[in-house]
Short mmCIF file of N, CA and C in Angstrom, two decimals:
data_model
loop_
_atom_site.label_atom_id
_atom_site.label_comp_id
_atom_site.label_asym_id
_atom_site.label_seq_id
_atom_site.Cartn_x
_atom_site.Cartn_y
_atom_site.Cartn_z
N UNK A 1418 46.04 -42.00 -45.32
CA UNK A 1418 44.83 -41.40 -44.77
C UNK A 1418 44.92 -41.30 -43.25
N UNK A 1419 45.43 -42.37 -42.60
CA UNK A 1419 45.56 -42.36 -41.14
C UNK A 1419 46.50 -41.24 -40.69
N UNK A 1420 47.55 -41.02 -41.44
CA UNK A 1420 48.51 -39.98 -41.08
C UNK A 1420 47.84 -38.61 -41.16
N UNK A 1421 47.01 -38.40 -42.18
CA UNK A 1421 46.31 -37.13 -42.32
C UNK A 1421 45.35 -36.91 -41.15
N UNK A 1422 44.59 -37.92 -40.76
CA UNK A 1422 43.67 -37.81 -39.63
C UNK A 1422 44.44 -37.55 -38.33
N UNK A 1423 45.52 -38.25 -38.12
CA UNK A 1423 46.35 -38.06 -36.93
C UNK A 1423 46.93 -36.64 -36.91
N UNK A 1424 47.39 -36.16 -38.05
CA UNK A 1424 47.94 -34.82 -38.14
C UNK A 1424 46.86 -33.78 -37.80
N UNK A 1425 45.67 -33.92 -38.35
CA UNK A 1425 44.58 -32.97 -38.08
C UNK A 1425 44.19 -33.00 -36.60
N UNK A 1426 44.14 -34.19 -36.01
CA UNK A 1426 43.80 -34.30 -34.59
C UNK A 1426 44.84 -33.57 -33.73
N UNK A 1427 46.12 -33.80 -34.01
CA UNK A 1427 47.18 -33.16 -33.23
C UNK A 1427 47.23 -31.66 -33.47
N UNK A 1428 46.91 -31.22 -34.68
CA UNK A 1428 46.94 -29.79 -34.99
C UNK A 1428 45.83 -29.03 -34.27
N UNK A 1429 44.66 -29.64 -34.13
CA UNK A 1429 43.52 -28.95 -33.51
C UNK A 1429 43.34 -29.30 -32.05
N UNK A 1430 44.17 -30.15 -31.48
CA UNK A 1430 44.05 -30.54 -30.08
C UNK A 1430 44.10 -29.34 -29.13
N UNK A 1431 45.02 -28.36 -29.31
CA UNK A 1431 45.02 -27.22 -28.40
C UNK A 1431 43.71 -26.42 -28.45
N UNK A 1432 43.06 -26.40 -29.59
CA UNK A 1432 41.80 -25.69 -29.70
C UNK A 1432 40.68 -26.42 -28.96
N UNK A 1433 40.70 -27.74 -29.01
CA UNK A 1433 39.66 -28.53 -28.38
C UNK A 1433 39.85 -28.59 -26.87
N UNK A 1434 41.09 -28.79 -26.43
CA UNK A 1434 41.36 -28.98 -25.01
C UNK A 1434 41.97 -27.75 -24.36
N UNK A 1435 41.97 -26.61 -25.02
CA UNK A 1435 42.58 -25.40 -24.50
C UNK A 1435 41.71 -24.71 -23.47
N UNK A 1436 42.11 -23.49 -23.14
CA UNK A 1436 41.43 -22.69 -22.14
C UNK A 1436 40.02 -22.35 -22.58
N UNK A 1437 39.13 -22.23 -21.59
CA UNK A 1437 37.76 -21.81 -21.87
C UNK A 1437 37.78 -20.35 -22.31
N UNK A 1438 36.79 -19.93 -23.10
CA UNK A 1438 36.76 -18.52 -23.50
C UNK A 1438 36.53 -17.61 -22.29
N UNK A 1439 37.16 -16.47 -22.32
CA UNK A 1439 37.05 -15.52 -21.21
C UNK A 1439 35.69 -14.84 -21.21
N UNK A 1440 35.13 -14.70 -20.01
CA UNK A 1440 33.87 -13.98 -19.83
C UNK A 1440 34.14 -12.82 -18.89
N UNK A 1441 33.80 -11.61 -19.34
CA UNK A 1441 34.06 -10.41 -18.56
C UNK A 1441 32.75 -9.74 -18.15
N UNK A 1442 32.77 -9.10 -16.97
CA UNK A 1442 31.67 -8.21 -16.61
C UNK A 1442 32.05 -6.78 -16.96
N UNK A 1443 33.36 -6.52 -17.01
CA UNK A 1443 33.88 -5.21 -17.40
C UNK A 1443 35.10 -5.42 -18.28
N UNK A 1444 35.15 -4.71 -19.40
CA UNK A 1444 36.31 -4.75 -20.29
C UNK A 1444 36.36 -3.41 -21.01
N UNK A 1445 37.07 -2.44 -20.39
CA UNK A 1445 37.05 -1.06 -20.88
C UNK A 1445 38.48 -0.58 -21.08
N UNK A 1446 38.72 0.05 -22.21
CA UNK A 1446 39.98 0.73 -22.47
C UNK A 1446 39.64 2.14 -22.91
N UNK A 1447 40.20 3.11 -22.19
CA UNK A 1447 40.00 4.51 -22.54
C UNK A 1447 41.27 5.29 -22.28
N UNK A 1448 41.18 6.61 -22.24
CA UNK A 1448 42.37 7.44 -22.06
C UNK A 1448 43.01 7.25 -20.68
N UNK A 1449 42.26 6.73 -19.71
CA UNK A 1449 42.79 6.51 -18.37
C UNK A 1449 43.50 5.17 -18.23
N UNK A 1450 43.25 4.25 -19.14
CA UNK A 1450 43.88 2.93 -19.08
C UNK A 1450 42.92 1.82 -19.41
N UNK A 1451 43.26 0.62 -18.94
CA UNK A 1451 42.47 -0.58 -19.22
C UNK A 1451 41.99 -1.19 -17.91
N UNK A 1452 40.72 -1.56 -17.89
CA UNK A 1452 40.13 -2.21 -16.73
C UNK A 1452 39.35 -3.42 -17.22
N UNK A 1453 39.71 -4.60 -16.68
CA UNK A 1453 39.01 -5.84 -17.02
C UNK A 1453 38.61 -6.52 -15.72
N UNK A 1454 37.41 -7.09 -15.69
CA UNK A 1454 36.99 -7.91 -14.56
C UNK A 1454 36.30 -9.15 -15.10
N UNK A 1455 36.74 -10.31 -14.62
CA UNK A 1455 36.15 -11.56 -15.06
C UNK A 1455 34.79 -11.75 -14.39
N UNK A 1456 34.00 -12.60 -14.97
CA UNK A 1456 32.71 -12.96 -14.39
C UNK A 1456 32.94 -13.63 -13.03
N UNK A 1457 32.07 -13.33 -12.06
CA UNK A 1457 32.21 -13.92 -10.71
C UNK A 1457 32.02 -15.43 -10.75
N UNK A 1458 32.77 -16.10 -9.89
CA UNK A 1458 32.68 -17.55 -9.76
C UNK A 1458 32.34 -17.88 -8.32
N UNK A 1459 31.32 -18.67 -8.12
CA UNK A 1459 30.96 -19.15 -6.79
C UNK A 1459 32.00 -20.19 -6.39
N UNK A 1460 32.73 -19.93 -5.30
CA UNK A 1460 33.76 -20.88 -4.87
C UNK A 1460 33.37 -21.60 -3.58
N UNK A 1461 32.35 -21.10 -2.88
CA UNK A 1461 31.93 -21.74 -1.63
C UNK A 1461 30.45 -21.44 -1.41
N UNK A 1462 29.72 -22.49 -1.01
CA UNK A 1462 28.31 -22.33 -0.66
C UNK A 1462 28.00 -23.25 0.50
N UNK A 1463 27.38 -22.68 1.53
CA UNK A 1463 26.94 -23.48 2.67
C UNK A 1463 25.49 -23.10 2.94
N UNK A 1464 24.61 -24.08 2.85
CA UNK A 1464 23.19 -23.88 3.11
C UNK A 1464 22.80 -24.81 4.25
N UNK A 1465 22.25 -24.22 5.31
CA UNK A 1465 21.80 -25.00 6.45
C UNK A 1465 20.50 -24.38 6.95
N UNK A 1466 19.40 -25.09 6.75
CA UNK A 1466 18.09 -24.55 7.14
C UNK A 1466 17.78 -23.28 6.36
N UNK A 1467 17.48 -22.21 7.09
CA UNK A 1467 17.17 -20.92 6.46
C UNK A 1467 18.38 -20.00 6.38
N UNK A 1468 19.56 -20.55 6.59
CA UNK A 1468 20.78 -19.75 6.56
C UNK A 1468 21.65 -20.21 5.39
N UNK A 1469 22.25 -19.23 4.73
CA UNK A 1469 23.14 -19.55 3.61
C UNK A 1469 24.31 -18.59 3.60
N UNK A 1470 25.46 -19.10 3.19
CA UNK A 1470 26.63 -18.26 2.97
C UNK A 1470 27.20 -18.61 1.61
N UNK A 1471 27.47 -17.58 0.81
CA UNK A 1471 28.03 -17.75 -0.52
C UNK A 1471 29.27 -16.88 -0.64
N UNK A 1472 30.31 -17.42 -1.27
CA UNK A 1472 31.53 -16.64 -1.51
C UNK A 1472 31.82 -16.67 -3.00
N UNK A 1473 31.94 -15.49 -3.56
CA UNK A 1473 32.24 -15.32 -4.98
C UNK A 1473 33.62 -14.68 -5.13
N UNK A 1474 34.34 -15.07 -6.17
CA UNK A 1474 35.61 -14.45 -6.51
C UNK A 1474 35.58 -14.02 -7.97
N UNK A 1475 36.25 -12.93 -8.27
CA UNK A 1475 36.50 -12.53 -9.65
C UNK A 1475 37.88 -11.88 -9.68
N UNK A 1476 38.47 -11.83 -10.86
CA UNK A 1476 39.79 -11.22 -11.03
C UNK A 1476 39.64 -9.93 -11.79
N UNK A 1477 40.42 -8.94 -11.38
CA UNK A 1477 40.42 -7.63 -12.01
C UNK A 1477 41.83 -7.33 -12.48
N UNK A 1478 41.94 -6.74 -13.64
CA UNK A 1478 43.22 -6.21 -14.12
C UNK A 1478 43.04 -4.72 -14.28
N UNK A 1479 43.77 -3.95 -13.47
CA UNK A 1479 43.72 -2.49 -13.55
C UNK A 1479 45.05 -2.03 -14.12
N UNK A 1480 45.07 -1.78 -15.42
CA UNK A 1480 46.30 -1.44 -16.14
C UNK A 1480 47.40 -2.48 -15.92
N UNK A 1481 47.01 -3.75 -15.97
CA UNK A 1481 47.96 -4.84 -15.84
C UNK A 1481 48.23 -5.29 -14.42
N UNK A 1482 47.72 -4.58 -13.42
CA UNK A 1482 47.92 -4.99 -12.03
C UNK A 1482 46.76 -5.90 -11.61
N UNK A 1483 47.08 -7.16 -11.23
CA UNK A 1483 46.02 -8.10 -10.86
C UNK A 1483 45.47 -7.81 -9.46
N UNK A 1484 44.14 -7.90 -9.34
CA UNK A 1484 43.45 -7.69 -8.07
C UNK A 1484 42.37 -8.77 -7.96
N UNK A 1485 42.19 -9.30 -6.76
CA UNK A 1485 41.14 -10.29 -6.51
C UNK A 1485 39.97 -9.59 -5.84
N UNK A 1486 38.78 -9.76 -6.39
CA UNK A 1486 37.56 -9.21 -5.80
C UNK A 1486 36.85 -10.34 -5.05
N UNK A 1487 36.67 -10.13 -3.75
CA UNK A 1487 35.98 -11.08 -2.88
C UNK A 1487 34.61 -10.54 -2.55
N UNK A 1488 33.60 -11.38 -2.67
CA UNK A 1488 32.24 -11.01 -2.29
C UNK A 1488 31.68 -12.12 -1.40
N UNK A 1489 31.32 -11.75 -0.17
CA UNK A 1489 30.73 -12.69 0.78
C UNK A 1489 29.28 -12.28 0.99
N UNK A 1490 28.37 -13.22 0.73
CA UNK A 1490 26.94 -12.96 0.91
C UNK A 1490 26.42 -13.93 1.96
N UNK A 1491 25.76 -13.38 2.97
CA UNK A 1491 25.14 -14.19 4.02
C UNK A 1491 23.64 -13.90 3.98
N UNK A 1492 22.83 -14.96 4.12
CA UNK A 1492 21.37 -14.84 4.11
C UNK A 1492 20.82 -15.63 5.29
N UNK A 1493 19.83 -15.03 5.98
CA UNK A 1493 19.21 -15.73 7.10
C UNK A 1493 17.93 -15.04 7.52
N UNK A 1494 17.02 -15.82 8.16
CA UNK A 1494 15.83 -15.24 8.77
C UNK A 1494 16.20 -14.49 10.05
N UNK A 1495 17.27 -14.92 10.68
CA UNK A 1495 17.72 -14.35 11.94
C UNK A 1495 18.71 -13.22 11.70
N UNK A 1496 19.10 -12.57 12.80
CA UNK A 1496 20.13 -11.54 12.71
C UNK A 1496 21.44 -12.19 12.28
N UNK A 1497 22.19 -11.52 11.43
CA UNK A 1497 23.47 -12.03 10.93
C UNK A 1497 24.59 -11.17 11.49
N UNK A 1498 25.50 -11.80 12.20
CA UNK A 1498 26.67 -11.07 12.68
C UNK A 1498 27.54 -10.70 11.48
N UNK A 1499 28.00 -9.47 11.44
CA UNK A 1499 28.78 -9.06 10.27
C UNK A 1499 30.18 -9.68 10.25
N UNK A 1500 30.66 -9.95 9.06
CA UNK A 1500 32.05 -10.33 8.84
C UNK A 1500 32.75 -9.04 8.42
N UNK A 1501 33.88 -8.75 9.03
CA UNK A 1501 34.59 -7.51 8.75
C UNK A 1501 36.02 -7.81 8.35
N UNK A 1502 36.58 -6.90 7.58
CA UNK A 1502 37.99 -6.97 7.22
C UNK A 1502 38.63 -5.66 7.64
N UNK A 1503 39.94 -5.73 7.87
CA UNK A 1503 40.69 -4.53 8.19
C UNK A 1503 42.01 -4.55 7.41
N UNK A 1504 42.90 -3.62 7.73
CA UNK A 1504 44.16 -3.53 6.98
C UNK A 1504 45.03 -4.77 7.11
N UNK A 1505 44.82 -5.57 8.16
CA UNK A 1505 45.61 -6.79 8.37
C UNK A 1505 44.97 -8.04 7.77
N UNK A 1506 43.81 -7.91 7.15
CA UNK A 1506 43.12 -9.05 6.57
C UNK A 1506 43.89 -9.59 5.37
N UNK A 1507 43.84 -10.90 5.22
CA UNK A 1507 44.54 -11.58 4.14
C UNK A 1507 43.68 -12.72 3.61
N UNK A 1508 43.99 -13.14 2.40
CA UNK A 1508 43.45 -14.38 1.85
C UNK A 1508 44.65 -15.24 1.49
N UNK A 1509 44.60 -16.49 1.92
CA UNK A 1509 45.66 -17.45 1.63
C UNK A 1509 45.08 -18.53 0.73
N UNK A 1510 45.80 -18.86 -0.33
CA UNK A 1510 45.39 -19.95 -1.22
C UNK A 1510 46.47 -21.02 -1.18
N UNK A 1511 46.05 -22.26 -0.91
CA UNK A 1511 46.97 -23.39 -1.00
C UNK A 1511 46.67 -24.12 -2.30
N UNK A 1512 47.70 -24.30 -3.11
CA UNK A 1512 47.55 -24.98 -4.39
C UNK A 1512 47.84 -26.46 -4.22
N UNK A 1513 47.46 -27.25 -5.22
CA UNK A 1513 47.64 -28.71 -5.14
C UNK A 1513 49.11 -29.11 -5.12
N UNK A 1514 50.02 -28.22 -5.52
CA UNK A 1514 51.45 -28.52 -5.46
C UNK A 1514 52.04 -28.19 -4.09
N UNK A 1515 51.20 -27.73 -3.14
CA UNK A 1515 51.65 -27.44 -1.79
C UNK A 1515 52.03 -26.00 -1.53
N UNK A 1516 52.18 -25.20 -2.57
CA UNK A 1516 52.56 -23.79 -2.38
C UNK A 1516 51.38 -23.00 -1.82
N UNK A 1517 51.72 -22.01 -0.99
CA UNK A 1517 50.71 -21.13 -0.40
C UNK A 1517 51.00 -19.71 -0.86
N UNK A 1518 49.96 -19.05 -1.36
CA UNK A 1518 50.07 -17.67 -1.82
C UNK A 1518 49.21 -16.79 -0.93
N UNK A 1519 49.74 -15.61 -0.62
CA UNK A 1519 49.06 -14.65 0.25
C UNK A 1519 48.66 -13.43 -0.55
N UNK A 1520 47.42 -12.99 -0.35
CA UNK A 1520 46.94 -11.76 -0.96
C UNK A 1520 46.56 -10.81 0.17
N UNK A 1521 46.94 -9.53 0.05
CA UNK A 1521 46.73 -8.54 1.10
C UNK A 1521 45.52 -7.67 0.78
N UNK A 1522 44.78 -7.31 1.81
CA UNK A 1522 43.61 -6.46 1.67
C UNK A 1522 44.03 -5.07 1.19
N UNK A 1523 43.35 -4.55 0.19
CA UNK A 1523 43.63 -3.20 -0.30
C UNK A 1523 42.52 -2.23 0.09
N UNK A 1524 41.48 -2.74 0.73
CA UNK A 1524 40.34 -1.91 1.12
C UNK A 1524 40.55 -1.34 2.52
N UNK A 1525 39.79 -0.34 2.85
CA UNK A 1525 39.76 0.17 4.22
C UNK A 1525 38.97 -0.81 5.07
N UNK A 1526 38.85 -0.49 6.37
CA UNK A 1526 38.03 -1.32 7.24
C UNK A 1526 36.63 -1.40 6.65
N UNK A 1527 36.15 -2.60 6.52
CA UNK A 1527 34.86 -2.82 5.85
C UNK A 1527 34.12 -3.94 6.55
N UNK A 1528 32.84 -3.72 6.78
CA UNK A 1528 31.97 -4.76 7.33
C UNK A 1528 30.82 -4.98 6.36
N UNK A 1529 30.29 -6.19 6.39
CA UNK A 1529 29.17 -6.50 5.51
C UNK A 1529 27.97 -5.61 5.82
N UNK A 1530 27.40 -5.02 4.79
CA UNK A 1530 26.23 -4.16 4.99
C UNK A 1530 24.96 -5.01 5.01
N UNK A 1531 24.04 -4.65 5.88
CA UNK A 1531 22.80 -5.40 6.07
C UNK A 1531 21.70 -4.83 5.18
N UNK A 1532 21.06 -5.73 4.42
CA UNK A 1532 19.97 -5.35 3.54
C UNK A 1532 18.84 -6.36 3.75
N UNK A 1533 17.63 -5.87 3.95
CA UNK A 1533 16.49 -6.77 4.12
C UNK A 1533 15.82 -6.98 2.76
N UNK A 1534 15.59 -8.24 2.43
CA UNK A 1534 14.94 -8.60 1.17
C UNK A 1534 13.47 -8.89 1.46
N UNK A 1535 12.57 -7.97 1.04
CA UNK A 1535 11.14 -8.14 1.28
C UNK A 1535 10.56 -9.35 0.57
N UNK A 1536 11.06 -9.65 -0.62
CA UNK A 1536 10.52 -10.75 -1.41
C UNK A 1536 10.75 -12.09 -0.72
N UNK A 1537 11.99 -12.34 -0.29
CA UNK A 1537 12.33 -13.61 0.35
C UNK A 1537 12.14 -13.58 1.86
N UNK A 1538 11.89 -12.38 2.42
CA UNK A 1538 11.77 -12.20 3.88
C UNK A 1538 13.04 -12.66 4.59
N UNK A 1539 14.19 -12.26 4.04
CA UNK A 1539 15.47 -12.65 4.59
C UNK A 1539 16.35 -11.43 4.84
N UNK A 1540 17.16 -11.54 5.89
CA UNK A 1540 18.24 -10.58 6.09
C UNK A 1540 19.40 -11.00 5.21
N UNK A 1541 20.00 -10.05 4.54
CA UNK A 1541 21.15 -10.31 3.69
C UNK A 1541 22.30 -9.42 4.13
N UNK A 1542 23.47 -9.99 4.22
CA UNK A 1542 24.65 -9.20 4.55
C UNK A 1542 25.65 -9.39 3.42
N UNK A 1543 26.16 -8.27 2.90
CA UNK A 1543 27.04 -8.28 1.74
C UNK A 1543 28.36 -7.60 2.07
N UNK A 1544 29.46 -8.32 1.85
CA UNK A 1544 30.80 -7.78 2.06
C UNK A 1544 31.56 -7.84 0.76
N UNK A 1545 32.07 -6.70 0.31
CA UNK A 1545 32.93 -6.62 -0.87
C UNK A 1545 34.31 -6.18 -0.44
N UNK A 1546 35.34 -6.85 -0.92
CA UNK A 1546 36.71 -6.48 -0.58
C UNK A 1546 37.62 -6.78 -1.77
N UNK A 1547 38.75 -6.09 -1.79
CA UNK A 1547 39.70 -6.23 -2.88
C UNK A 1547 41.07 -6.57 -2.29
N UNK A 1548 41.72 -7.57 -2.89
CA UNK A 1548 42.99 -8.06 -2.38
C UNK A 1548 44.05 -8.02 -3.46
N UNK A 1549 45.27 -7.63 -3.05
CA UNK A 1549 46.39 -7.49 -3.97
C UNK A 1549 47.31 -8.71 -3.88
N UNK A 1550 47.84 -9.12 -5.01
CA UNK A 1550 48.81 -10.22 -5.07
C UNK A 1550 50.15 -9.70 -4.56
N UNK A 1551 50.80 -10.46 -3.68
CA UNK A 1551 52.06 -10.02 -3.09
C UNK A 1551 53.28 -10.52 -3.84
N UNK A 1552 53.17 -11.59 -4.60
CA UNK A 1552 54.30 -12.13 -5.34
C UNK A 1552 54.13 -11.84 -6.82
N UNK A 1553 55.25 -11.79 -7.52
CA UNK A 1553 55.20 -11.57 -8.97
C UNK A 1553 55.13 -12.87 -9.75
N UNK A 1554 55.29 -14.01 -9.09
CA UNK A 1554 55.27 -15.29 -9.78
C UNK A 1554 53.87 -15.90 -9.71
N UNK A 1555 53.13 -15.72 -10.79
CA UNK A 1555 51.76 -16.22 -10.84
C UNK A 1555 51.62 -17.48 -11.67
N UNK A 1556 52.74 -18.02 -12.14
CA UNK A 1556 52.68 -19.17 -13.03
C UNK A 1556 51.99 -20.36 -12.40
N UNK A 1557 52.21 -20.57 -11.10
CA UNK A 1557 51.58 -21.71 -10.42
C UNK A 1557 50.06 -21.58 -10.38
N UNK A 1558 49.54 -20.35 -10.29
CA UNK A 1558 48.09 -20.15 -10.31
C UNK A 1558 47.48 -20.64 -11.61
N UNK A 1559 48.24 -20.55 -12.69
CA UNK A 1559 47.73 -20.95 -14.00
C UNK A 1559 47.86 -22.44 -14.25
N UNK A 1560 48.65 -23.16 -13.41
CA UNK A 1560 48.92 -24.58 -13.64
C UNK A 1560 48.26 -25.51 -12.63
N UNK A 1561 48.12 -25.07 -11.38
CA UNK A 1561 47.70 -25.96 -10.31
C UNK A 1561 46.37 -25.53 -9.70
N UNK A 1562 45.48 -26.47 -9.43
CA UNK A 1562 44.20 -26.15 -8.79
C UNK A 1562 44.39 -25.66 -7.35
N UNK A 1563 43.42 -24.89 -6.88
CA UNK A 1563 43.40 -24.41 -5.49
C UNK A 1563 42.69 -25.47 -4.66
N UNK A 1564 43.32 -25.89 -3.57
CA UNK A 1564 42.69 -26.91 -2.73
C UNK A 1564 42.03 -26.29 -1.49
N UNK A 1565 42.61 -25.18 -1.01
CA UNK A 1565 42.07 -24.57 0.20
C UNK A 1565 42.24 -23.05 0.15
N UNK A 1566 41.27 -22.37 0.73
CA UNK A 1566 41.31 -20.92 0.85
C UNK A 1566 41.10 -20.57 2.32
N UNK A 1567 41.94 -19.71 2.86
CA UNK A 1567 41.76 -19.21 4.23
C UNK A 1567 41.56 -17.71 4.15
N UNK A 1568 40.47 -17.23 4.76
CA UNK A 1568 40.22 -15.80 4.83
C UNK A 1568 40.45 -15.35 6.27
N UNK A 1569 41.36 -14.41 6.42
CA UNK A 1569 41.62 -13.83 7.74
C UNK A 1569 40.78 -12.55 7.84
N UNK A 1570 39.67 -12.65 8.55
CA UNK A 1570 38.83 -11.49 8.81
C UNK A 1570 39.47 -10.69 9.95
N UNK A 1571 38.81 -9.65 10.42
CA UNK A 1571 39.41 -8.85 11.49
C UNK A 1571 39.48 -9.59 12.83
N UNK A 1572 38.55 -10.51 13.08
CA UNK A 1572 38.53 -11.17 14.39
C UNK A 1572 38.67 -12.69 14.32
N UNK A 1573 38.72 -13.26 13.14
CA UNK A 1573 38.82 -14.72 13.01
C UNK A 1573 39.37 -15.10 11.65
N UNK A 1574 39.87 -16.31 11.57
CA UNK A 1574 40.29 -16.89 10.29
C UNK A 1574 39.43 -18.11 10.03
N UNK A 1575 38.97 -18.23 8.78
CA UNK A 1575 38.11 -19.36 8.42
C UNK A 1575 38.71 -20.05 7.20
N UNK A 1576 38.80 -21.38 7.27
CA UNK A 1576 39.29 -22.19 6.16
C UNK A 1576 38.11 -22.69 5.33
N UNK A 1577 38.30 -22.67 4.02
CA UNK A 1577 37.29 -23.16 3.09
C UNK A 1577 37.96 -24.16 2.15
N UNK A 1578 37.42 -25.37 2.09
CA UNK A 1578 37.89 -26.38 1.14
C UNK A 1578 37.17 -26.12 -0.18
N UNK A 1579 37.92 -25.95 -1.25
CA UNK A 1579 37.31 -25.66 -2.55
C UNK A 1579 37.13 -26.96 -3.33
N UNK A 1580 35.88 -27.27 -3.71
CA UNK A 1580 35.63 -28.51 -4.45
C UNK A 1580 36.01 -28.38 -5.92
N UNK A 1581 36.16 -29.50 -6.56
CA UNK A 1581 36.43 -29.52 -8.00
C UNK A 1581 35.23 -28.96 -8.76
N UNK A 1582 34.03 -29.38 -8.34
CA UNK A 1582 32.80 -28.94 -9.00
C UNK A 1582 31.76 -28.62 -7.94
N UNK A 1583 31.06 -27.51 -8.13
CA UNK A 1583 30.06 -27.07 -7.16
C UNK A 1583 28.73 -26.86 -7.88
N UNK A 1584 27.73 -27.68 -7.52
CA UNK A 1584 26.38 -27.53 -8.03
C UNK A 1584 25.63 -26.66 -7.03
N UNK A 1585 25.43 -25.41 -7.39
CA UNK A 1585 24.90 -24.42 -6.46
C UNK A 1585 23.41 -24.62 -6.21
N UNK A 1586 23.01 -24.40 -4.95
CA UNK A 1586 21.60 -24.45 -4.57
C UNK A 1586 20.94 -23.09 -4.70
N UNK A 1587 21.66 -22.03 -4.33
CA UNK A 1587 21.07 -20.69 -4.25
C UNK A 1587 21.19 -19.89 -5.55
N UNK A 1588 22.17 -20.20 -6.37
CA UNK A 1588 22.32 -19.53 -7.66
C UNK A 1588 22.36 -20.61 -8.74
N UNK A 1589 21.95 -20.24 -9.91
CA UNK A 1589 21.87 -21.22 -10.98
C UNK A 1589 23.24 -21.46 -11.59
N UNK A 1590 23.60 -22.71 -11.71
CA UNK A 1590 24.84 -23.03 -12.41
C UNK A 1590 25.69 -24.06 -11.71
N UNK A 1591 26.70 -24.48 -12.46
CA UNK A 1591 27.72 -25.40 -11.96
C UNK A 1591 29.05 -24.64 -12.06
N UNK A 1592 29.80 -24.62 -10.97
CA UNK A 1592 31.03 -23.85 -10.90
C UNK A 1592 32.21 -24.77 -10.65
N UNK A 1593 33.41 -24.30 -11.00
CA UNK A 1593 34.65 -25.06 -10.81
C UNK A 1593 35.60 -24.27 -9.92
N UNK A 1594 35.36 -24.26 -8.59
CA UNK A 1594 36.19 -23.46 -7.69
C UNK A 1594 37.66 -23.81 -7.71
N UNK A 1595 37.99 -25.11 -7.78
CA UNK A 1595 39.39 -25.54 -7.80
C UNK A 1595 40.17 -24.91 -8.95
N UNK A 1596 39.51 -24.75 -10.07
CA UNK A 1596 40.16 -24.25 -11.29
C UNK A 1596 39.91 -22.76 -11.53
N UNK A 1597 39.51 -22.03 -10.49
CA UNK A 1597 39.20 -20.61 -10.65
C UNK A 1597 40.35 -19.84 -11.30
N UNK A 1598 41.55 -19.98 -10.77
CA UNK A 1598 42.69 -19.24 -11.32
C UNK A 1598 43.12 -19.80 -12.67
N UNK A 1599 43.09 -21.12 -12.83
CA UNK A 1599 43.46 -21.74 -14.11
C UNK A 1599 42.57 -21.21 -15.23
N UNK A 1600 41.26 -21.07 -14.95
CA UNK A 1600 40.31 -20.62 -15.97
C UNK A 1600 40.32 -19.11 -16.16
N UNK A 1601 40.64 -18.34 -15.12
CA UNK A 1601 40.47 -16.89 -15.18
C UNK A 1601 41.74 -16.06 -15.24
N UNK A 1602 42.83 -16.55 -14.69
CA UNK A 1602 44.03 -15.71 -14.67
C UNK A 1602 44.52 -15.33 -16.07
N UNK A 1603 44.53 -16.26 -17.03
CA UNK A 1603 44.96 -15.87 -18.37
C UNK A 1603 44.10 -14.75 -18.98
N UNK A 1604 42.86 -14.60 -18.52
CA UNK A 1604 41.96 -13.59 -19.07
C UNK A 1604 42.35 -12.17 -18.69
N UNK A 1605 43.11 -12.01 -17.63
CA UNK A 1605 43.48 -10.64 -17.22
C UNK A 1605 44.93 -10.32 -17.54
N UNK A 1606 45.65 -11.24 -18.16
CA UNK A 1606 47.05 -11.00 -18.47
C UNK A 1606 47.25 -10.10 -19.68
N UNK A 1607 46.36 -10.16 -20.63
CA UNK A 1607 46.56 -9.41 -21.88
C UNK A 1607 45.98 -8.03 -21.80
#
């Protein structure tokens, strides 16, 4: 009997401890090809007084080509200086194994657009950008957590330490920024 229980435990262990189910905001296949985008993950949140900055990431597969979607949201009662990207902008990810991966901006010059929210009486600035993977070896992204992210904007570079778990104040939910690629990269491979 013990052998049967042990066998069943070992047989179903990959199902119990395996990858989380994929969640997509877009999953379309038509005559033009296949487009998949994973659900956005909050990887950084800073709230100080009436000012907040949120950074979301999602992965896109455009006919098998991986793309990272970056969304930076800034909120404040005061004027918000825009964050801009240009052709030289990059995102660097340092993994827990020490490797650093660079992603290149695929968008044109872009600055966060300013939108006033009447309900909250806040200025909001929204920046959307798309970054391309420069290396073909993505295996480390699927195995090792991300410890740090550096975004090179047009006029400055900012480092962000990614926590293991993030209990968000401004959006509902608990996020796992460190495991963003581990949880999402397999979803865009197929």
